[in-house]
Short mmCIF file of C-alpha atoms in Angstrom, two decimals:
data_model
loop_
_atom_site.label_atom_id
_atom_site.label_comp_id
_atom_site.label_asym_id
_atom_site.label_seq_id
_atom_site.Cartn_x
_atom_site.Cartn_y
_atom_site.Cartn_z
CA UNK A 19 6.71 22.00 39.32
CA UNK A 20 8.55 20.25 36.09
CA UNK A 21 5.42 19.38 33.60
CA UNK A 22 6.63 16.03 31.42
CA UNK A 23 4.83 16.29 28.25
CA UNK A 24 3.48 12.93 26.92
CA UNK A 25 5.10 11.80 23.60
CA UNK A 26 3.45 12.75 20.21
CA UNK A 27 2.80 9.71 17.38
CA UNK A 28 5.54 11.28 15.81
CA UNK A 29 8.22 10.97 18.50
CA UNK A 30 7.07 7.22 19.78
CA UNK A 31 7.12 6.01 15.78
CA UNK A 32 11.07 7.93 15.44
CA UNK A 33 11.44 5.79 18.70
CA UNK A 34 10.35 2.33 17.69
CA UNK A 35 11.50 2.84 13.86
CA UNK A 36 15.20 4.30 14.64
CA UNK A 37 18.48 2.21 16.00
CA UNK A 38 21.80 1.30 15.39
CA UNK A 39 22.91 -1.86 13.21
CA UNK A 40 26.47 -3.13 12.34
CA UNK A 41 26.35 -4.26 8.82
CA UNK A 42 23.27 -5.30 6.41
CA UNK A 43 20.06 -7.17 8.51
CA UNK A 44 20.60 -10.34 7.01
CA UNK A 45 23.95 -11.13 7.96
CA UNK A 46 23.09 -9.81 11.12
CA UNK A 47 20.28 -11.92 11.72
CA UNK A 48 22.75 -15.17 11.20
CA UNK A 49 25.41 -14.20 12.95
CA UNK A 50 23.15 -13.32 15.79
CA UNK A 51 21.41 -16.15 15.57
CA UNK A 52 24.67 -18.26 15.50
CA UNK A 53 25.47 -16.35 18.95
CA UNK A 54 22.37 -17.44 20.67
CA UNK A 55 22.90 -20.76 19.25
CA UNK A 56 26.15 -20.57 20.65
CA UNK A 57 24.51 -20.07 24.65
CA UNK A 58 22.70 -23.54 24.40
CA UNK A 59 25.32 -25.21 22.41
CA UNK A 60 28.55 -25.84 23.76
CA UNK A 61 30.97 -28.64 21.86
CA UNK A 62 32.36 -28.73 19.05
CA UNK A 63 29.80 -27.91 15.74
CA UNK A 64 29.07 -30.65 13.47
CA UNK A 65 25.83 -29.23 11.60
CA UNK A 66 24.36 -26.06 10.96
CA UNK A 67 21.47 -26.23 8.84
CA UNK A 68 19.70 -23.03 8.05
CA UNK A 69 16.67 -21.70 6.13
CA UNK A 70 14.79 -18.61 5.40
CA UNK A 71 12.23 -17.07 3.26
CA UNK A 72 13.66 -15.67 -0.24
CA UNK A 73 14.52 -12.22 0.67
CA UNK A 74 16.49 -13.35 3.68
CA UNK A 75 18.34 -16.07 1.66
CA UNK A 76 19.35 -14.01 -1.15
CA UNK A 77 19.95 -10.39 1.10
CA UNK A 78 22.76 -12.75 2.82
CA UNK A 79 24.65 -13.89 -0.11
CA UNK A 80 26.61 -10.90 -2.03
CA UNK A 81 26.73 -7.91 1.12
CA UNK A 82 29.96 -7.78 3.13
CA UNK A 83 30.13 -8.99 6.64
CA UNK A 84 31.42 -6.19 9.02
CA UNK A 85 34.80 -7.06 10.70
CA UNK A 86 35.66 -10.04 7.97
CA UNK A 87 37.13 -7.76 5.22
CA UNK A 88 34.54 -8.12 3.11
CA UNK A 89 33.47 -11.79 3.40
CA UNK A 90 29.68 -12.73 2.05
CA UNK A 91 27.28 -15.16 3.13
CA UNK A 92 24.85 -17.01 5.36
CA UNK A 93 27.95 -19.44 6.51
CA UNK A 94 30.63 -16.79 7.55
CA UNK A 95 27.91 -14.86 9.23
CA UNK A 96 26.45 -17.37 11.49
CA UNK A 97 29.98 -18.85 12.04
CA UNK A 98 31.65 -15.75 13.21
CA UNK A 99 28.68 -15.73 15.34
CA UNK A 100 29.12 -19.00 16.93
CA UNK A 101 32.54 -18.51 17.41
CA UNK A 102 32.57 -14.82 18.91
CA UNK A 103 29.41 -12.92 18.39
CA UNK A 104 27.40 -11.16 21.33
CA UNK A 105 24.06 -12.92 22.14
CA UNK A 106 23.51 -9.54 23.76
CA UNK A 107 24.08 -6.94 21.36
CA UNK A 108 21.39 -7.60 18.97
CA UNK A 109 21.82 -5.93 15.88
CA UNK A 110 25.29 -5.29 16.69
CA UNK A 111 26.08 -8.82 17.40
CA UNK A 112 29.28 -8.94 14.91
CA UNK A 113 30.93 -5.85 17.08
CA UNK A 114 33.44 -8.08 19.34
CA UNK A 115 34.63 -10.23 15.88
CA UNK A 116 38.91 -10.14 15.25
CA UNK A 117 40.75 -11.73 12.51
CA UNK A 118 41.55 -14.66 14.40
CA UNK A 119 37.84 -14.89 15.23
CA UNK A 120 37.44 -14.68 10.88
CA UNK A 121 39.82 -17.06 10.91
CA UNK A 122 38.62 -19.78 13.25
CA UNK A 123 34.79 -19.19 11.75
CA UNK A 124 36.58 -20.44 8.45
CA UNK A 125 37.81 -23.40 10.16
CA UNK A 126 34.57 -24.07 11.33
CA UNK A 127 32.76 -24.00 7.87
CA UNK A 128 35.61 -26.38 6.63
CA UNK A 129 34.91 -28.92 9.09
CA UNK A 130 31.40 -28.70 9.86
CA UNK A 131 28.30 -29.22 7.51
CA UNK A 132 26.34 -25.89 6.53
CA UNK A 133 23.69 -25.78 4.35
CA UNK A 134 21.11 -22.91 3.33
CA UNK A 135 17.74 -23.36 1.49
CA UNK A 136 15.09 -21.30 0.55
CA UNK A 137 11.18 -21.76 2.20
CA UNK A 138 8.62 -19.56 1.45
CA UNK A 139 5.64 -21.96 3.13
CA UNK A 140 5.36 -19.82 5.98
CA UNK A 141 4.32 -16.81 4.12
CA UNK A 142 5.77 -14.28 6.30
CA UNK A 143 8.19 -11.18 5.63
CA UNK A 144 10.64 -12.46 7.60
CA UNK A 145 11.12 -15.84 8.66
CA UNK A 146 14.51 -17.96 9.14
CA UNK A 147 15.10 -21.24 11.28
CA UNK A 148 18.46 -22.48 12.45
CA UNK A 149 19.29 -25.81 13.49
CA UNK A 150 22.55 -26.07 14.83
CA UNK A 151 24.24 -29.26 16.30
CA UNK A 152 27.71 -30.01 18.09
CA UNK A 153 28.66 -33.04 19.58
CA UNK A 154 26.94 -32.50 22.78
CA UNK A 155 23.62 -30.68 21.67
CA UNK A 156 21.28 -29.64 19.28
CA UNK A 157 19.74 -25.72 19.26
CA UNK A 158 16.55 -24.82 17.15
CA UNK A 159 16.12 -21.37 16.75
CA UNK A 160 13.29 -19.57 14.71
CA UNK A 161 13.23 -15.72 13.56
CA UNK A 162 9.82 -13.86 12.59
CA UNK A 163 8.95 -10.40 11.58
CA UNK A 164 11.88 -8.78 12.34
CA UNK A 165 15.16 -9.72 11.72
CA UNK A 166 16.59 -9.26 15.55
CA UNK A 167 13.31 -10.99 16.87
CA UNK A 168 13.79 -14.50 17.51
CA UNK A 169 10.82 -16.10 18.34
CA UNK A 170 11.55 -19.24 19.38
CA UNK A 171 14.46 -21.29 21.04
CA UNK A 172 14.14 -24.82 21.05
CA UNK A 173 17.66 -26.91 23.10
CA UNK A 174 18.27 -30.36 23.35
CA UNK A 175 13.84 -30.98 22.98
CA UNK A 176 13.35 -28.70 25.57
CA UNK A 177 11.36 -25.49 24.65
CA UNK A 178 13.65 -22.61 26.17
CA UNK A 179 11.72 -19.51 24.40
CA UNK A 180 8.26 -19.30 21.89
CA UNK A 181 6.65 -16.03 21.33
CA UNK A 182 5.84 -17.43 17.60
CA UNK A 183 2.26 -15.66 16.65
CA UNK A 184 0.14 -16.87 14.37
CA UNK A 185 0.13 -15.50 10.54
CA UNK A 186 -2.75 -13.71 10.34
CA UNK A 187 -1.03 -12.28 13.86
CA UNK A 188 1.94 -10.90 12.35
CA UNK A 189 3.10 -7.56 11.72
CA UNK A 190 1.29 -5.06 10.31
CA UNK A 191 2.10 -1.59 11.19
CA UNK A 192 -0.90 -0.11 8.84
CA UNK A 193 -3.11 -1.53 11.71
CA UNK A 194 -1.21 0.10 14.37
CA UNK A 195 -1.53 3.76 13.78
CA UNK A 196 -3.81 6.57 14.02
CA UNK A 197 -4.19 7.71 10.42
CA UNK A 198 -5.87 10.48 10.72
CA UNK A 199 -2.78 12.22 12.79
CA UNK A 200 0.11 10.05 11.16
CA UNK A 201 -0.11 12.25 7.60
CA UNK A 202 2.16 14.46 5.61
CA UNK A 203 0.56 17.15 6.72
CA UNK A 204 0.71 16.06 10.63
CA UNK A 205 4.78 15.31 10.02
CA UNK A 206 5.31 18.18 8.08
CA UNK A 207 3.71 20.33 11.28
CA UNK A 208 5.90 18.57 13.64
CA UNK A 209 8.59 18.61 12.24
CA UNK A 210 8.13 22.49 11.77
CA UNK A 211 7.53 23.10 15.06
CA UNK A 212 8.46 20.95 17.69
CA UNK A 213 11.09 21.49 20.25
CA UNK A 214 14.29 20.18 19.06
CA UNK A 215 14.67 17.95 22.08
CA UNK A 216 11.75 15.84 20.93
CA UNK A 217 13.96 15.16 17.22
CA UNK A 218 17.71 14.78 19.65
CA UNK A 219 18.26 11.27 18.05
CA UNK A 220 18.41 12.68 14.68
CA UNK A 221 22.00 14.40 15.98
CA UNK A 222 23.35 10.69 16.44
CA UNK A 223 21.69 9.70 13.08
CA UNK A 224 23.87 12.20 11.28
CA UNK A 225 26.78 11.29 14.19
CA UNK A 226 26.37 7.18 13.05
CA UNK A 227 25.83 7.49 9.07
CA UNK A 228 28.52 10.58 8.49
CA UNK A 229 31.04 8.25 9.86
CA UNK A 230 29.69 5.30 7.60
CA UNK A 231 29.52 7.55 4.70
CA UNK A 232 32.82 9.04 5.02
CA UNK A 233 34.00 5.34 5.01
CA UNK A 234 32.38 5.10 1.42
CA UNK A 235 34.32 8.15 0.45
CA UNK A 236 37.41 7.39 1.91
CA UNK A 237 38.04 3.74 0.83
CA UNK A 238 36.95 1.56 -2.55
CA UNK A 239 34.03 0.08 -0.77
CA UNK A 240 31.60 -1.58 -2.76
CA UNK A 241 31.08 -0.40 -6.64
CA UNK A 242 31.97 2.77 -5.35
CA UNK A 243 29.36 4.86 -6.98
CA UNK A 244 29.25 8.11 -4.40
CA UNK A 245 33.54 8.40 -5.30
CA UNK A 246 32.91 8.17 -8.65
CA UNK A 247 30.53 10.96 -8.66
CA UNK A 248 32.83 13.48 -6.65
CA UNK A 249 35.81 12.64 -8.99
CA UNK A 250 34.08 13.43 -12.05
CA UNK A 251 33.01 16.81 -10.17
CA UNK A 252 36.59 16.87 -9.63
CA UNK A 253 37.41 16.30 -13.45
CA UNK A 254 34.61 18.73 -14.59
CA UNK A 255 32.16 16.00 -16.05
CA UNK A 256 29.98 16.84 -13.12
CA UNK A 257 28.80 20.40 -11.54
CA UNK A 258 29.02 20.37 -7.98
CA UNK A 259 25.18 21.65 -6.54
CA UNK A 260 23.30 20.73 -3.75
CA UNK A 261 21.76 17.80 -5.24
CA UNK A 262 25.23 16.14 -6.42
CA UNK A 263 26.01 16.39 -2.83
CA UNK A 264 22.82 15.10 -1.77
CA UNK A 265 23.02 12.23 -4.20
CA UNK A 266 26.80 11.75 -3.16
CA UNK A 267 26.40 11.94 0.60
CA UNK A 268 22.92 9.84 0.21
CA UNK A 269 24.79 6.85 -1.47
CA UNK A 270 27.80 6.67 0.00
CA UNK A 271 26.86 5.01 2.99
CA UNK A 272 25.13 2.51 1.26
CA UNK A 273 28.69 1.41 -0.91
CA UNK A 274 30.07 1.31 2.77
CA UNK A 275 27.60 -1.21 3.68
CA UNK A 276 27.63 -3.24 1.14
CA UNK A 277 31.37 -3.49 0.85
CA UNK A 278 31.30 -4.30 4.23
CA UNK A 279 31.98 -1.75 6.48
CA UNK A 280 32.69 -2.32 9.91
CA UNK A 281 30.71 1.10 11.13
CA UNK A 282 27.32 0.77 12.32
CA UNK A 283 24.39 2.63 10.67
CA UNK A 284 21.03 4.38 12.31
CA UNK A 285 18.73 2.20 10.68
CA UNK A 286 15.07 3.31 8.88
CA UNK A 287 12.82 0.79 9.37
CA UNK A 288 14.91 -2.14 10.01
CA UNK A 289 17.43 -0.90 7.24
CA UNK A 290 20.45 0.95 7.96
CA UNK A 291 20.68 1.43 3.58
CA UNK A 292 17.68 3.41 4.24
CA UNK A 293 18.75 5.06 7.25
CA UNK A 294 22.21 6.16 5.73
CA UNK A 295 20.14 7.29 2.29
CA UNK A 296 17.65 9.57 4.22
CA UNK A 297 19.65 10.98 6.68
CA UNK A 298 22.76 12.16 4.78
CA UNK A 299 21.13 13.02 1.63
CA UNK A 300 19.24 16.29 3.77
CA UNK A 301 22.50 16.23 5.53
CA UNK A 302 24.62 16.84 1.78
CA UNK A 303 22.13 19.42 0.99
CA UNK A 304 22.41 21.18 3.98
CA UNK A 305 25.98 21.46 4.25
CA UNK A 306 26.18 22.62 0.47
CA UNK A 307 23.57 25.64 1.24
CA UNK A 308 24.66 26.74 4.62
CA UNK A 309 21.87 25.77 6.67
CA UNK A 310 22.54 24.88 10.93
CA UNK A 311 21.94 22.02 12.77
CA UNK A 312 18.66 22.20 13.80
CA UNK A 313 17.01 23.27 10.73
CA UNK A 314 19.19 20.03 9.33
CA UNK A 315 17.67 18.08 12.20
CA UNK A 316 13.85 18.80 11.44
CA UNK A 317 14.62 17.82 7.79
CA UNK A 318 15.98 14.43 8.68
CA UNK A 319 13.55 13.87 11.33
CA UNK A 320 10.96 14.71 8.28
CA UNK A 321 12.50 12.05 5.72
CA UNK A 322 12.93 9.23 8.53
CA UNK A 323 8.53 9.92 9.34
CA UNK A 324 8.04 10.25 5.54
CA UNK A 325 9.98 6.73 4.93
CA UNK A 326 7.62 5.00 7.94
CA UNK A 327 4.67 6.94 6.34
CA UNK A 328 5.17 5.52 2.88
CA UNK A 329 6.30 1.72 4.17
CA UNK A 330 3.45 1.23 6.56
CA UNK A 331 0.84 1.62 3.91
CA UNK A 332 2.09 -1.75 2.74
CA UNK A 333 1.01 -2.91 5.64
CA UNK A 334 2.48 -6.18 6.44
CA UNK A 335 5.65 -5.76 3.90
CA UNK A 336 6.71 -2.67 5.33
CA UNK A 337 9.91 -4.35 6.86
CA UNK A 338 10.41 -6.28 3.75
CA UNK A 339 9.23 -6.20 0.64
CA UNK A 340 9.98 -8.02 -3.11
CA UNK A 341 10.28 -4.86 -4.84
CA UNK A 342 13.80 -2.39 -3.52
CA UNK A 343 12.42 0.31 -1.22
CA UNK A 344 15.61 1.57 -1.15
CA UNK A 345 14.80 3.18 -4.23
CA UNK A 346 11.51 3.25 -4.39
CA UNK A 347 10.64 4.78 -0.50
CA UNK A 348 13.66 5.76 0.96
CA UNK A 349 15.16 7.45 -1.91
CA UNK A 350 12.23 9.86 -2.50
CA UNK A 351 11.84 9.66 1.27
CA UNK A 352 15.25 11.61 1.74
CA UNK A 353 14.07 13.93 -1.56
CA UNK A 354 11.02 14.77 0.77
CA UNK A 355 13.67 15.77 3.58
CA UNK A 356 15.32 17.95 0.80
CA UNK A 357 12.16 20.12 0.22
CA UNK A 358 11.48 20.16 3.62
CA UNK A 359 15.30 22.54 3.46
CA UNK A 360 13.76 24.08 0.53
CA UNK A 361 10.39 25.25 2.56
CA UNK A 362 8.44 23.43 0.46
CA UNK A 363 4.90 22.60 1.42
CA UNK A 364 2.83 19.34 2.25
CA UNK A 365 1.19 19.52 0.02
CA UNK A 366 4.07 19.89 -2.95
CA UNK A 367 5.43 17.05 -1.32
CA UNK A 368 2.97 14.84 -1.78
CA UNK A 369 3.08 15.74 -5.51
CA UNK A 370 6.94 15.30 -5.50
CA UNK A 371 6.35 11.36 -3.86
CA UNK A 372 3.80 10.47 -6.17
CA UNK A 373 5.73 11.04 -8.92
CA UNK A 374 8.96 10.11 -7.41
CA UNK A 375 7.64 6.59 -5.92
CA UNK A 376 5.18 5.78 -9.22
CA UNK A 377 8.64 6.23 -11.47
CA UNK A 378 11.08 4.31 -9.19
CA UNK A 379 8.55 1.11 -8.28
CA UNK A 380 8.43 -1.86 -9.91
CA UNK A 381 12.37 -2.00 -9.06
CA UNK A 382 13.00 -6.00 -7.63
CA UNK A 383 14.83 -6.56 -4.72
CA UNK A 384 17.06 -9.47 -5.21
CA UNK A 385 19.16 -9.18 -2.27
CA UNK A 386 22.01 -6.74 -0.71
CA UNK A 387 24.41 -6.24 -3.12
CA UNK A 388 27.35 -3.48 -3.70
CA UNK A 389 25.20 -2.80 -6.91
CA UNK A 390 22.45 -1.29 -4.65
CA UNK A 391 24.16 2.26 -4.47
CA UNK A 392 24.32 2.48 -7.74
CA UNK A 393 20.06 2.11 -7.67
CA UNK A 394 20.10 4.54 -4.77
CA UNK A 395 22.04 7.13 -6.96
CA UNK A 396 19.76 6.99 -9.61
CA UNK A 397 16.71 7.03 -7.84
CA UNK A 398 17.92 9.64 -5.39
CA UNK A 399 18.45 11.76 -9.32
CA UNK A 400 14.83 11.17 -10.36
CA UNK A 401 13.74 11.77 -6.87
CA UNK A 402 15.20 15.61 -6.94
CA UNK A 403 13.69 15.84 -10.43
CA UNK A 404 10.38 15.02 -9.09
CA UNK A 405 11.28 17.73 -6.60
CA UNK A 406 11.97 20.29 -9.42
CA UNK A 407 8.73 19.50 -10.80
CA UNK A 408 6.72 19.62 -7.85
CA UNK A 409 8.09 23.08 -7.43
CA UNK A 410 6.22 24.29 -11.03
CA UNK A 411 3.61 22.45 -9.38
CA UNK A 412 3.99 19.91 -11.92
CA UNK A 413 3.77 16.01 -11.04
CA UNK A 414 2.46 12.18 -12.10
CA UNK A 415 -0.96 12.49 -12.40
CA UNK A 416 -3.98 11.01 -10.37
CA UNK A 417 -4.87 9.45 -13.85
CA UNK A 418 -1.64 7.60 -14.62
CA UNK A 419 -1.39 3.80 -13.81
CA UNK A 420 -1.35 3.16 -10.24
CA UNK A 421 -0.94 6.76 -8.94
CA UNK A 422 -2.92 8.41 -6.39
CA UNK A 423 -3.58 12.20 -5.90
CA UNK A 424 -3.00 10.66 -2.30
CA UNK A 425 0.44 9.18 -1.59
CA UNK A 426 -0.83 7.45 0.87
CA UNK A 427 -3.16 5.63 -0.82
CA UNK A 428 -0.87 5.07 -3.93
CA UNK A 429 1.37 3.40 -1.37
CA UNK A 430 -1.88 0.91 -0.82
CA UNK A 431 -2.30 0.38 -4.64
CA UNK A 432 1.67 -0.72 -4.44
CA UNK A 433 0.81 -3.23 -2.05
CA UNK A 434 -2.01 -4.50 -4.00
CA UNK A 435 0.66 -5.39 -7.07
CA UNK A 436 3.43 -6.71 -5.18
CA UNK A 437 1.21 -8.93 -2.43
CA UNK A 438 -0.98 -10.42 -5.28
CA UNK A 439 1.65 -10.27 -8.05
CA UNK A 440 5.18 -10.75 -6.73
CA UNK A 441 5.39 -11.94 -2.89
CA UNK A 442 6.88 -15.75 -2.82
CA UNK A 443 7.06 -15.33 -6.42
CA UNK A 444 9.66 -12.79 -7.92
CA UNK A 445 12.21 -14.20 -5.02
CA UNK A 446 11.69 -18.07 -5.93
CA UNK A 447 12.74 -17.37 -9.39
CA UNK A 448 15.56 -15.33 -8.39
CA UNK A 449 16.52 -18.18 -5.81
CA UNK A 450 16.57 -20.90 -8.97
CA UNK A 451 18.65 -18.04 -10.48
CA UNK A 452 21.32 -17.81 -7.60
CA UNK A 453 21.49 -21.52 -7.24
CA UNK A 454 22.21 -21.93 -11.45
CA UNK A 455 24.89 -18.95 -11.51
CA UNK A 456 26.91 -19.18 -8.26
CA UNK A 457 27.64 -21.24 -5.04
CA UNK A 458 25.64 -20.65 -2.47
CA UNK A 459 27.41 -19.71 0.86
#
């Protein structure tokens, strides 16, 4: 008789928090968006009018668009979806796009009106609305909580799709879990333990983000901050050790993105940056001290629970937030996956994210940028310094500013400052600033 276990907490949230994306979530969202639009839509395109909440608007501006050599913006996006994106492929809706398919999208901005604006009235994380037009039709599409979730789908009047919920309805992960299993303590045991059949995706985590990485090593994607580092190794400015190669491997992916790069990433919580940074920073260390697959496996599986751990105590920001998780979660998030190589225990890793996350917050977001592996970098350094203190058993203390002896609960005090302090706020400001210092696209 075969016995079928039922799925632990820990495998269902790897499940629901882990999958491949081609290029940064905004752009996606627009250019799958534009595909859907595309279904409803036929004719030629006269308008495309298109607006979002801040984050969205400003994380589509400055990242490169997979498969347009390194285009930016809301317009190419959602025209190279209209013109050959797959309605059906989700987040990897850009995957089909060819040059002539670039080419013909930048016809179609040329002769058709696009516009972008910012609206933060809805309140929510996530929220963008498309209105697209061609001579024959009119599509009105709305996207909410996540950025592959579209919500509603409105053609020629006629309602086609509306799973809109209300706002007090939408999502909030914190709600959604069993706290008293989901801890560092209750990951760190898994991890330790399980069979390594229940962690399998992690071996297409480091399959997906080596390739994207090696992309940031091999070509000037981006600022290219992870090359720099291994050529000054090269020129003796830098010591090669396991956490250069963390910090190298952990950023390199994240030039590749940003410059573009037409490889997909396993995504962290909706972000392939955060993916990339988590799983080939353990991955770096791991190759620099010798250690096998499966012992690399259980470390990545670690960071990837550690990142949902940290970004579900702020609750209903955890997809997206106004100050850069990428630094401020997933960074020490991978670090965690480093001491989990290093044997460390729960309970020094809780020290090690206190101080790592109480250091690196405070950190904006302002959009997807190639300037965000050069953040990553750093805060992937401070990260392993926390680590080297929490191995002294030194760390922040429960006494300074917003820490916790709990990370958990610091995580809670973060959302406090940034729902009260900076949501619809920091990113209207930094809208006014976009609008005064470039064209918006």
């Amino acid at each position: 008789m075969v016995v079928i276990m039922a799925k632990t907490i820990f495998q269902d949230i790897l499940e629901k928090e882990t999958s491949l994306a081609l290029g940064c979530t905004e752009p996606m969202l627009f250019a799958l968006g534009g595909a859907i639009a595309r279904k409803y839509c036929p004719g030629e395109i006269k308008k495309v009018h298109m607006e979002g909440c801040g984050l969205i608007v400003m994380g589509v501006q400055s990242v490169g668009v997979p498969n347009t050599g390194g285009k930016t913006g809301a317009f190419i996006a959602t025209a190279c979806g209209l013109v050959a994106g797959d309605p059906d492929a989700g987040k990897q809706a850009l995957h089909s796009v060819t040059p002539d398919d670039v080419k013909a999208a930048e016809e179609l901005i040329e002769k058709a009106d696009f516009s972008l604006e910012m609206d933060n009235s809805t309140g929510r994380q996530v929220y963008t609305k498309m209105v697209i037009s061609s001579d024959e039709h009119t599509v009105t599409l709305i996207f909410e909580d996540k950025h592959d979730n579209c919500a509603y789908i409105e053609a020629d009047g006629k309602v086609i799709k509306d799973e809109r919920t209300p706002l007090a309805e939408q999502v909030n992960p914190f709600n959604d879990v069993d706290w008293g299993v989901f801890t560092i303590e209750g990951i760190w045991d898994f991890c330790k333990n399980c069979d390594i059949s229940a962690i399998a995706k992690m071996k297409d985590a480091i399959a997906a983000n080596k390739k994207l990485a090696e992309d940031g090593l091999n070509n000037p994607r981006g600022i290219q901050v992870a090359r720099t580092l291994r050529d000054n190794i090269a020129k003796g400015q830098l010591a090669d050790s396991e956490f250069t190669q963390a910090v190298i491997w952990g950023t390199a992916g994240v030039d590749a993105r940003m410059g573009g790069s037409d490889y997909p990433a396993m995504m962290s919580m909706c972000s392939g940056n955060q993916g990339t940074i988590i799983t080939m920073s353990s991955w770096g260390a791991a190759q620099y001290l010798g250690i096998g697959e499966e012992e690399t496996m259980r470390a990545i599986a670690f960071a990837y629970l550690i990142n949902v751990f940290l970004k579900y105590n702020t609750k209903e920001l955890a997809y997206m937030a106004p100050m850069c998780y990428c630094s401020s979660t997933a960074s020490q998030a991978a670090v965690a996956g480093v001491a989990f190589l290093h044997g460390m225990s729960a309970k020094q890793i809780n020290d090690l994210l206190v101080t790592g996350v109480t250091c690196w917050s405070g950190i904006i977001c302002d959009g997807a940028k190639n300037s965000c592996a050069f953040r990553v970098s750093t805060a992937l350094f401070g990260g392993l310094q926390a680590l080297m203190l929490a191995e002294k058993g030194l760390r922040t203390s429960a006494n300074d500013g917003f820490a916790h002896e709990n990370a958990g609960i610091m995580m809670q005090n973060l959302y406090r400052m940034q729902k009260d302090v900076m949501y619809n706020k920091m990113d209207a400001i930094v809208w006014d600033i976009f609008k005064e210092q470039r064209e918006i696209r």
